[in-house]
CSV table of C-alpha atoms and ligand atoms in Angstrom, one decimal:
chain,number,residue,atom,x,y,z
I,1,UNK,CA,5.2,22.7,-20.0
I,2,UNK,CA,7.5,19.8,-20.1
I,3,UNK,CA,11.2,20.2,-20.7
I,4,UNK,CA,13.2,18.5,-23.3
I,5,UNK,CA,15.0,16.7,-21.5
I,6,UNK,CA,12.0,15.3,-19.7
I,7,UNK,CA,10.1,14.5,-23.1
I,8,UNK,CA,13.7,12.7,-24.3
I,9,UNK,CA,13.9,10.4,-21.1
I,10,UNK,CA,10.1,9.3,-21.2
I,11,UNK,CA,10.2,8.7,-24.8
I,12,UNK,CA,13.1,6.7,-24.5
I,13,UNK,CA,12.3,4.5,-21.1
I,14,UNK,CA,8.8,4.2,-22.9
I,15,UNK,CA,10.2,2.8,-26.0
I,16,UNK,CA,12.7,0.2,-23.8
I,17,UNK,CA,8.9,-0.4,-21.9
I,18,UNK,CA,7.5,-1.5,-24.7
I,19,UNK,CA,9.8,-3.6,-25.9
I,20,UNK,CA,10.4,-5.1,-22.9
I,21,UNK,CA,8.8,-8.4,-21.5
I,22,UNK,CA,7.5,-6.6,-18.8
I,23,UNK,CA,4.4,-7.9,-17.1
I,24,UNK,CA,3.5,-4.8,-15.3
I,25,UNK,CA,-0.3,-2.9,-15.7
I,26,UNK,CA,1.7,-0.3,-16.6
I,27,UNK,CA,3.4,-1.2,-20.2
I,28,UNK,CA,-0.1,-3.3,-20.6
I,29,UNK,CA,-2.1,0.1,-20.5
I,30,UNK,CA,0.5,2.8,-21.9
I,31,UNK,CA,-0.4,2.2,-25.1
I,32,UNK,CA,1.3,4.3,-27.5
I,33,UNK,CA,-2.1,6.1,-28.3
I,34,UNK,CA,-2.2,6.3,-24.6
I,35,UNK,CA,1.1,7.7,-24.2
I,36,UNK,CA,1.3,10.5,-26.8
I,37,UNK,CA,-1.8,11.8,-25.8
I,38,UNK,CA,-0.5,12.2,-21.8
I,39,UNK,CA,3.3,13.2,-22.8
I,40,UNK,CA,3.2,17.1,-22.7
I,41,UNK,CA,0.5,17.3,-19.4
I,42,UNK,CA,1.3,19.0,-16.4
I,43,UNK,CA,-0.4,18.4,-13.2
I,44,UNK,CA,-1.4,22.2,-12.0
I,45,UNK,CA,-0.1,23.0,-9.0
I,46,UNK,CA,3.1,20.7,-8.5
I,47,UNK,CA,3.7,20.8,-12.7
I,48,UNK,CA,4.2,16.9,-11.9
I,49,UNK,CA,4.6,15.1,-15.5
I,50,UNK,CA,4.1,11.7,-16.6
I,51,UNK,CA,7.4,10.8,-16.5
I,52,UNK,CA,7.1,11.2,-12.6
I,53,UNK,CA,4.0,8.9,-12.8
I,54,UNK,CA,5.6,5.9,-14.9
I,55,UNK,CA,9.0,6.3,-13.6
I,56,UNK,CA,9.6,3.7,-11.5
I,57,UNK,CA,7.6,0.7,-13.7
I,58,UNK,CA,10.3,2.4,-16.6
I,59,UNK,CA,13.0,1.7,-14.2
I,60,UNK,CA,11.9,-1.8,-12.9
I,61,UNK,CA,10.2,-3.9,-15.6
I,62,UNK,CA,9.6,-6.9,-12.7
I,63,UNK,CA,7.5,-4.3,-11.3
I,64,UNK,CA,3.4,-5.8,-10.6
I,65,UNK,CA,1.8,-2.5,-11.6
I,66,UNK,CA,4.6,0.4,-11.7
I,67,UNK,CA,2.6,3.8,-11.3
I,68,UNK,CA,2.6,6.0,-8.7
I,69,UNK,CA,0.6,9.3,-8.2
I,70,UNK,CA,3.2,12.4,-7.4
I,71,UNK,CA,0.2,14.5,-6.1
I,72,UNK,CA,-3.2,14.1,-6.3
I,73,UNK,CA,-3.9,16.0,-9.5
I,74,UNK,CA,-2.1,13.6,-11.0
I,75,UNK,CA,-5.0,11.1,-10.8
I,76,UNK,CA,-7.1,13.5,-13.0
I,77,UNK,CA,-5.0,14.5,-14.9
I,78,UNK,CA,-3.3,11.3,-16.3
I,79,UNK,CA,-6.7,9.3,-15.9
I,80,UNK,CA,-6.7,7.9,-19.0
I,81,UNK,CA,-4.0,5.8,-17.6
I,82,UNK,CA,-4.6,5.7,-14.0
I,83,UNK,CA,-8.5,4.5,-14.9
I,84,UNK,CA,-7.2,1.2,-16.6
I,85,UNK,CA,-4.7,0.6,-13.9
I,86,UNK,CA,-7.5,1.2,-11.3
I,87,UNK,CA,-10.1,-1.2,-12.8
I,88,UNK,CA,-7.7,-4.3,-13.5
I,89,UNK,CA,-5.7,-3.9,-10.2
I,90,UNK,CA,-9.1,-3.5,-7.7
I,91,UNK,CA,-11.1,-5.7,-10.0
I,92,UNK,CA,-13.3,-3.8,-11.4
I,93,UNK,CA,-14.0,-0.6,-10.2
I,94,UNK,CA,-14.5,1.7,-13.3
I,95,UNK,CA,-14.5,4.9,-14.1
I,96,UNK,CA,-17.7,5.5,-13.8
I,97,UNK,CA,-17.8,4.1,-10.3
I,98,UNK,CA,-17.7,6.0,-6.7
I,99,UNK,CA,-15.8,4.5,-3.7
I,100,UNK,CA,-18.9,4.0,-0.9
I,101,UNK,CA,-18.5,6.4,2.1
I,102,UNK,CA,-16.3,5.0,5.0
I,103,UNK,CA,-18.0,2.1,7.2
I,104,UNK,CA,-15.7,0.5,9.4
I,105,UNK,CA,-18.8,-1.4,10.9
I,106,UNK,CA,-17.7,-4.0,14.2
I,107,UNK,CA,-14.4,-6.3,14.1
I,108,UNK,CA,-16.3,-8.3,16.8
I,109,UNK,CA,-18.4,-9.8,13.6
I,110,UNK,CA,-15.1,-12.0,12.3
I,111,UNK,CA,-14.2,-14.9,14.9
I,112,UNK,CA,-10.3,-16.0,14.8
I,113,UNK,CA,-9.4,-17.4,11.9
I,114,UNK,CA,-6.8,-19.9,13.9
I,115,UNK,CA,-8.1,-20.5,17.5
I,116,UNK,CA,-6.0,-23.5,17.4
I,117,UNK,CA,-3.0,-22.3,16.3
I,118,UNK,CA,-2.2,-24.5,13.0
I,119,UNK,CA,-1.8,-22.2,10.4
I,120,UNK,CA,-1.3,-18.5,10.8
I,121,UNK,CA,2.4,-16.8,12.9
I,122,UNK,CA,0.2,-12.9,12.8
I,123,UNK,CA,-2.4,-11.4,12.1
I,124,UNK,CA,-2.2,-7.2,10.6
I,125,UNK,CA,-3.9,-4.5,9.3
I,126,UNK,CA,-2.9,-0.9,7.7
I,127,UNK,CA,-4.7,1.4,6.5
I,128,UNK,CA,-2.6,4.5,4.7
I,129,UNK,CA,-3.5,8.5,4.9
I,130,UNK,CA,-2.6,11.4,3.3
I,131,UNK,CA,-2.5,15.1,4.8
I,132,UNK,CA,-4.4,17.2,2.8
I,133,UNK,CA,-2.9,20.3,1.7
I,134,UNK,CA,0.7,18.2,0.9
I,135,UNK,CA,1.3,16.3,-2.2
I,136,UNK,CA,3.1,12.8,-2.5
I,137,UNK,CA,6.4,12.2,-2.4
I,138,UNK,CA,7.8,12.9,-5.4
I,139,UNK,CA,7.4,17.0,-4.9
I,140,UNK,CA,7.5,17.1,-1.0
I,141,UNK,CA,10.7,19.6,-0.1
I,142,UNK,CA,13.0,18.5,2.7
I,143,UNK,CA,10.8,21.5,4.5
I,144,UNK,CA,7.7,20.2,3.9
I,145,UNK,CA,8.3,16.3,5.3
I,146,UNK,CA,9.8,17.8,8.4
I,147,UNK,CA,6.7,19.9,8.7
I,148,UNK,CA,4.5,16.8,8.0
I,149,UNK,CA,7.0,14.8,10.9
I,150,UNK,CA,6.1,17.1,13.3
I,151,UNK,CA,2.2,17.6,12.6
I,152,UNK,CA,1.9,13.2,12.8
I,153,UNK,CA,4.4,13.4,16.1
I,154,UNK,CA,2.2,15.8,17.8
I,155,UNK,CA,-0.8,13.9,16.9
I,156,UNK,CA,0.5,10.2,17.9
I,157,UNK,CA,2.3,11.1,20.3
I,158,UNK,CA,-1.1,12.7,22.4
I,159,UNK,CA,-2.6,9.1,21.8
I,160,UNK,CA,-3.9,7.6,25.3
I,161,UNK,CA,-4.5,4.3,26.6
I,162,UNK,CA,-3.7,1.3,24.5
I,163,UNK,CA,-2.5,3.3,22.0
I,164,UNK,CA,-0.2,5.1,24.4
I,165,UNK,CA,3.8,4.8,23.0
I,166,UNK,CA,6.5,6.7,21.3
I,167,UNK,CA,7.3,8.0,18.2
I,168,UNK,CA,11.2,7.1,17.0
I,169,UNK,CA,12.8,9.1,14.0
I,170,UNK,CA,14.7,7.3,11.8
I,171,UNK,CA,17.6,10.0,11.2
I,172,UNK,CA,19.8,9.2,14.5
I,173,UNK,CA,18.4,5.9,15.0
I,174,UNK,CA,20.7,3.1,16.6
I,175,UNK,CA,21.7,0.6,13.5
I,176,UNK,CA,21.0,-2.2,15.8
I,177,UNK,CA,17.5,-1.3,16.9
I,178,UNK,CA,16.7,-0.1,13.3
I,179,UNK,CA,18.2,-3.9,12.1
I,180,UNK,CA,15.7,-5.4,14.7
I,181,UNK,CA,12.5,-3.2,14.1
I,182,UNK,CA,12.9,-4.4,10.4
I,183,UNK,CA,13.4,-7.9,11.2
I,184,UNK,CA,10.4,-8.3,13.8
I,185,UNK,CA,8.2,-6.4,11.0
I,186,UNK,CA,7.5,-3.3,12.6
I,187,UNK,CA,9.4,-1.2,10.5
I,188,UNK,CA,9.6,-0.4,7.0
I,189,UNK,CA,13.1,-1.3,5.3
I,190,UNK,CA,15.3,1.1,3.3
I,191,UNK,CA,16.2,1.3,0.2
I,192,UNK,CA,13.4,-0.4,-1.8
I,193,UNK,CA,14.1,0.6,-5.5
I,194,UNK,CA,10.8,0.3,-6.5
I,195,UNK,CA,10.4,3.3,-4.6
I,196,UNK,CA,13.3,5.1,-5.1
I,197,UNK,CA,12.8,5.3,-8.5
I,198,UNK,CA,9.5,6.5,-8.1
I,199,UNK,CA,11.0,9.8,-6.4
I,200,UNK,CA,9.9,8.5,-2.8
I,201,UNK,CA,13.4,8.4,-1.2
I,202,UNK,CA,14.4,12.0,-1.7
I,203,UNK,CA,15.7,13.3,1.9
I,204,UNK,CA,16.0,10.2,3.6
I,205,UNK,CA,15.4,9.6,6.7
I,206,UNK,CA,14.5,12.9,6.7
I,207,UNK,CA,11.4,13.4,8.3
I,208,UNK,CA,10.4,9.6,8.3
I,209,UNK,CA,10.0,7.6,11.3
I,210,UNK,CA,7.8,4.9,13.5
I,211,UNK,CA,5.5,5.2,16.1
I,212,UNK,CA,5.1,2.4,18.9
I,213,UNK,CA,2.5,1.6,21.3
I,214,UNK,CA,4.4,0.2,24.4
I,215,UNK,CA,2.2,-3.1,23.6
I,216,UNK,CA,3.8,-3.4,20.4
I,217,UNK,CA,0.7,-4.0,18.5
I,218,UNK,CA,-0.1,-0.8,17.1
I,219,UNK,CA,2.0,1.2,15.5
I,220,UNK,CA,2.6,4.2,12.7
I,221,UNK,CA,5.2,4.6,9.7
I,222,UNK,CA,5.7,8.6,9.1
I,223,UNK,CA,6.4,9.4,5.7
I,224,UNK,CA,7.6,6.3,4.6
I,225,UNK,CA,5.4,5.4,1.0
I,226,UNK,CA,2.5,7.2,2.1
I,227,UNK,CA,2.5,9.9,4.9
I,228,UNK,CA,0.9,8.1,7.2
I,229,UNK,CA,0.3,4.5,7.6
I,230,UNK,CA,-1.5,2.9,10.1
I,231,UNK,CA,-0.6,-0.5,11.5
I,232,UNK,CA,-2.2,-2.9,13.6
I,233,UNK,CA,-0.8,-6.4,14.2
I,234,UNK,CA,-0.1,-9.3,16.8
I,235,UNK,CA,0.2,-13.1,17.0
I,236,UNK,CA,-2.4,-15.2,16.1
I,237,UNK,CA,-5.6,-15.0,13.9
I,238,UNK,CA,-7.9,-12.4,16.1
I,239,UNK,CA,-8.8,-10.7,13.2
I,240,UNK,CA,-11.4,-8.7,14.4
I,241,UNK,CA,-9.3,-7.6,17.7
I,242,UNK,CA,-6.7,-6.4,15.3
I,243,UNK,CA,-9.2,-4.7,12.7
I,244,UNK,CA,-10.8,-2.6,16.1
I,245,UNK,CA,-7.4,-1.7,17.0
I,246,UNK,CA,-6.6,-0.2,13.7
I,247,UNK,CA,-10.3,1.3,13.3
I,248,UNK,CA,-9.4,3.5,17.1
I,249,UNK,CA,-6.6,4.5,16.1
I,250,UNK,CA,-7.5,5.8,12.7
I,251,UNK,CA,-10.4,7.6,14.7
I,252,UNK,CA,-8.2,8.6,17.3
I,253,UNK,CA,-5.8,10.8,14.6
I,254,UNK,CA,-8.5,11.8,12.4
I,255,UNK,CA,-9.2,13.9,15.2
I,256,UNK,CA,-6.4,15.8,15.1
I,257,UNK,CA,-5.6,15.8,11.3
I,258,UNK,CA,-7.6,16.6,8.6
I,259,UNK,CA,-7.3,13.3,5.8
I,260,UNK,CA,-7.0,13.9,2.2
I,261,UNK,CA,-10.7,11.8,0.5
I,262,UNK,CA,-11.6,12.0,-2.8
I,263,UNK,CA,-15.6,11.9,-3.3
I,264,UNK,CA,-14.9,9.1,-6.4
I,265,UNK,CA,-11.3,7.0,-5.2
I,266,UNK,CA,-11.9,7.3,-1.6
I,267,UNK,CA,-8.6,8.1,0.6
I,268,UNK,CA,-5.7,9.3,-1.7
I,269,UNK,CA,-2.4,7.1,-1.3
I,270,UNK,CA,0.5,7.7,-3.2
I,271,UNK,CA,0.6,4.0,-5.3
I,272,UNK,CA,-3.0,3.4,-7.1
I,273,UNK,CA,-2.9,0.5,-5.3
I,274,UNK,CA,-4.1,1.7,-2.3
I,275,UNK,CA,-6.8,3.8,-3.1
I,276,UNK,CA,-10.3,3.2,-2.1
I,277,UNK,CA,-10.4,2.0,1.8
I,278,UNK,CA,-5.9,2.2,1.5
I,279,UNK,CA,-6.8,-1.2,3.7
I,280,UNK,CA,-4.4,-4.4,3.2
I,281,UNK,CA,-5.6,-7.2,6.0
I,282,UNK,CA,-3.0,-10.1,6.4
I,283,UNK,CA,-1.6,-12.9,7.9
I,284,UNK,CA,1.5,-14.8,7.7
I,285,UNK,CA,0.5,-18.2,7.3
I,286,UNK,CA,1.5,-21.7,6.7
I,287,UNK,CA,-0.1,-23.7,4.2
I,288,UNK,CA,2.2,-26.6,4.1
I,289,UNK,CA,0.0,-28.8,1.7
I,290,UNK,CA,-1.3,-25.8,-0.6
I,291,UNK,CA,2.3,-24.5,-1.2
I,292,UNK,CA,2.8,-28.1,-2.7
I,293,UNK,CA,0.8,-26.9,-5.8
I,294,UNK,CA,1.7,-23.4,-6.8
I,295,UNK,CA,-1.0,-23.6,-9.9
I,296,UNK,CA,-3.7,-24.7,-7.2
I,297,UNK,CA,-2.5,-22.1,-4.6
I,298,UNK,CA,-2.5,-19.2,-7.6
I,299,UNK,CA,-5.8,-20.7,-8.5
I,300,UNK,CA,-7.2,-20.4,-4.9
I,301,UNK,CA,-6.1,-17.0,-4.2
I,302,UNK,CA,-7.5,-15.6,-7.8
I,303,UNK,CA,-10.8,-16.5,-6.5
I,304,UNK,CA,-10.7,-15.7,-3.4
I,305,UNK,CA,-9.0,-12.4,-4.9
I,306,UNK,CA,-6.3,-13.0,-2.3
I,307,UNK,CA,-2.4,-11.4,-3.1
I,308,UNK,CA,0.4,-13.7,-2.2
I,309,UNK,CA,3.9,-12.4,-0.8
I,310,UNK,CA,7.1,-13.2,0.9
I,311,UNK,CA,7.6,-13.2,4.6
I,312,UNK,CA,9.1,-9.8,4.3
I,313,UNK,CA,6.9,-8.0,2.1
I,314,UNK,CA,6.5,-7.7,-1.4
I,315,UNK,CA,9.0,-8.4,-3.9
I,316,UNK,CA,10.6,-10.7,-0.5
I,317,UNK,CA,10.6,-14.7,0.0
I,318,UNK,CA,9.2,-16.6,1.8
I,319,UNK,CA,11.1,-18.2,4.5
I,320,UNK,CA,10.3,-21.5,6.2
I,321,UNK,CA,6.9,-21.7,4.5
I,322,UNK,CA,5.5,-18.3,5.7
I,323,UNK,CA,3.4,-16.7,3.3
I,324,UNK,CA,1.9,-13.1,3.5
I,325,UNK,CA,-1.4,-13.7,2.1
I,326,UNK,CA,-4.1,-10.5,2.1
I,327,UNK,CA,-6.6,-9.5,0.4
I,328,UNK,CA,-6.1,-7.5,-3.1
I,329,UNK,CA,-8.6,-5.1,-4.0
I,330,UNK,CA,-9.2,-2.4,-2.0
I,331,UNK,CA,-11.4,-0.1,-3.8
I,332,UNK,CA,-15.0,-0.5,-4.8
I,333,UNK,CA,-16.4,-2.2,-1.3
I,334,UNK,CA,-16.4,-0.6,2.5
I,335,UNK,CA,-14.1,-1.0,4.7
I,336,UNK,CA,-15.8,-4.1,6.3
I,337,UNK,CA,-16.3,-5.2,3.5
I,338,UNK,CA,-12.9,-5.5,2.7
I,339,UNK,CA,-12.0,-7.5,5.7
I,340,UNK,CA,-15.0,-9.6,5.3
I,341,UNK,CA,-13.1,-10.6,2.0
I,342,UNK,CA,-10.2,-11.0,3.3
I,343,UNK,CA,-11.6,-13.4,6.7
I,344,UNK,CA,-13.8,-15.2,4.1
I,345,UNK,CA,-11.0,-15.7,1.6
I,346,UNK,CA,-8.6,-17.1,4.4
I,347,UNK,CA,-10.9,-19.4,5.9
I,348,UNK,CA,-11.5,-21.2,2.5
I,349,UNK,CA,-7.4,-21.1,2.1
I,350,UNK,CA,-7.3,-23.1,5.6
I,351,UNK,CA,-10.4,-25.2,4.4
I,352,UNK,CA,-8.6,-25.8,1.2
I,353,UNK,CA,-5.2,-27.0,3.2
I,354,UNK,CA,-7.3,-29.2,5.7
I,355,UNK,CA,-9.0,-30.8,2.6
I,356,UNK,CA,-5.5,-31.4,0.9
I,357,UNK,CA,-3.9,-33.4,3.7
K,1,LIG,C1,5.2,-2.8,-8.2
K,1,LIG,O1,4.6,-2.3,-9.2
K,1,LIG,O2,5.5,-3.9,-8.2
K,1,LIG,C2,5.4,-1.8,-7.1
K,1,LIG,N1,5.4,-0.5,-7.5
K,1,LIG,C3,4.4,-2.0,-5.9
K,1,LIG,C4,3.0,-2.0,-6.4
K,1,LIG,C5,2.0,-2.2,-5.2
K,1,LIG,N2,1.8,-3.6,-5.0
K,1,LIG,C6,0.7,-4.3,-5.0
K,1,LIG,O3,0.6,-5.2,-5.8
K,1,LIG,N3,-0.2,-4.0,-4.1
């Protein structure tokens, strides 16, 4: 059952919610009918509440969506709000609707998207995974993440060929080479609040660290929002070279640890967000003429159902013109699918530009 104290903070951080200007999915779909009827749940084994759930969006009403699964009961169990959330933020994919079986299909289909060089700096793609048999953050002991360190260690660090590199923890790390992983985007930074207050910095940096291939293009964040994450990226718009990259590697550690796949929302990933295909394909680009016209841009993206962000990730700016653009959704469609929106959505963004000059 839920404590008092519990119920008292959620009913008052749902009341300042709701009177709030937030924008977030979450105060639009924690409706009061909504709320009361969720309040006293439980998730069974981790007894996660939905305090845990709403949390950070409570904490940070400039939050986009604000919901985070603790474990994966949670998904079930507070599906009366995770199901809204899920069909607005992926466009669509209801509740009555099953994420297709994994298809990663050929990256060799997408040509570059720059060959020239105009318009995008890189080109990446992550994927995220989660362990089965561990929850989310939010109820992993200081135990358990060490635990979960050292099965992802052992598995990337028996990684061969181009994948071959070495996996740094973050507790001990030089300052210096921790500053410069963050600033050449490799790693993840510290300290962001939206999840903090989600219960995903307990520990830290226990536990969490980065993997690196010695080319520099492929590399893995350990128990940083998700436990695993996946990253492939270089310079340039070789899509498909990067997609393949990620796609081995993904194989390449499936083999050694079992992923946690729901038959309905496809891998599990901590933020609702990321469920589905957990893929986010993008590029930092410059769209000099485009930026010109934020209503067009905004326009643009919503049809090509691309997200915009700052250089250095979400909630970031975006220095000397450099936009993250990727694609949104990424539930509902395959893998290649996903990319194949993404490619297509980027191409018309550079059409678009070429058109506006
Ligand atoms: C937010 O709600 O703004 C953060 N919790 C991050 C949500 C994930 N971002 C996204 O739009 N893909």
């Amino acid at each position: 059952s839920v404590d008092k104290e519990v119920m008292e903070q959620m009913e008052e951080g749902f009341k300042k919610l709701a009177e709030s200007k937030s924008k977030s999915l979450l105060k639009k779909h924690l409706t009061k009918e909504i709320f009361e009827k969720l309040k006293a749940k439980t998730t069974p084994s981790f007894n996660s509440t939905l305090l845990h759930c709403i949390s950070s969006g409570m904490c940070n009403h400039d939050s986009g969506v604000g919901l985070y699964a603790p474990d994966p009961e949670a998904y079930k169990v507070f599906a009366d709000l995770f199901d809204p959330v899920i069909e607005e933020y992926h466009k669509s994919f209801k509740k009555t609707d099953k994420q297709p079986a994994t298809a990663f299909g050929k990256g060799a289909d997408f040509e570059n998207l720059d060959p020239d060089g105009h318009f995008i700096v890189s080109t990446r793609v992550r994927c995220g995974r989660a362990v089965k048999g561990y929850p989310f953050n939010p109820c992993l002991t200081e135990a358990d993440y060490l635990e979960l360190e050292s099965k992802i260690c052992g598995a990337v660090s028996s990684l061969t060929g181009e994948y071959k590199g070495k996996y740094m923890p973050l507790t001990g790390m030089d300052k210096c080479l921790q500053e410069q992983l963050i600033e050449d985007h490799y790693l993840f930074k510290e300290g962001d609040r939206f999840l903090a207050s989600a219960g995903a910095s307990r520990f830290w940096p226990t536990g969490r660290g980065i993997f690196l291939n010695s080319a520099k293009n492929f590399l893995v964040w350990c128990n940083e929002e998700d436990h695993i994450r996946i990253i492939s990226m270089e310079k340039g718009g070789d899509l498909g070279k990067v997609y393949d990259r990620m796609v081995g590697g993904v194989e390449a550690l499936g083999k050694q640890l079992q992923f946690n796949r729901d038959e309905r929302l496809g891998f599990l990933t901590f933020c609702p967000t990321n469920l589905g295909t957990s893929i986010r394909a993008s590029v930092h680009i410059k769209l000099p003429n485009l930026m010109c016209d934020p209503d067009e841009m905004k326009k643009l993206a919503d049809k090509y159902r691309l997200q915009i962000r700052g250089t250095s990730g979400e909630h970031s700016e975006a220095k000397g013109g450099v936009h993250d653009i990727s694609n949104q959704r990424r539930m509902g469609l395959t893998e290649y699918e996903i990319i194949k929106e993404m490619h297509d959505g980027i191409k018309g963004l550079i059409e678009a530009e070429c058109k506006a000059r």
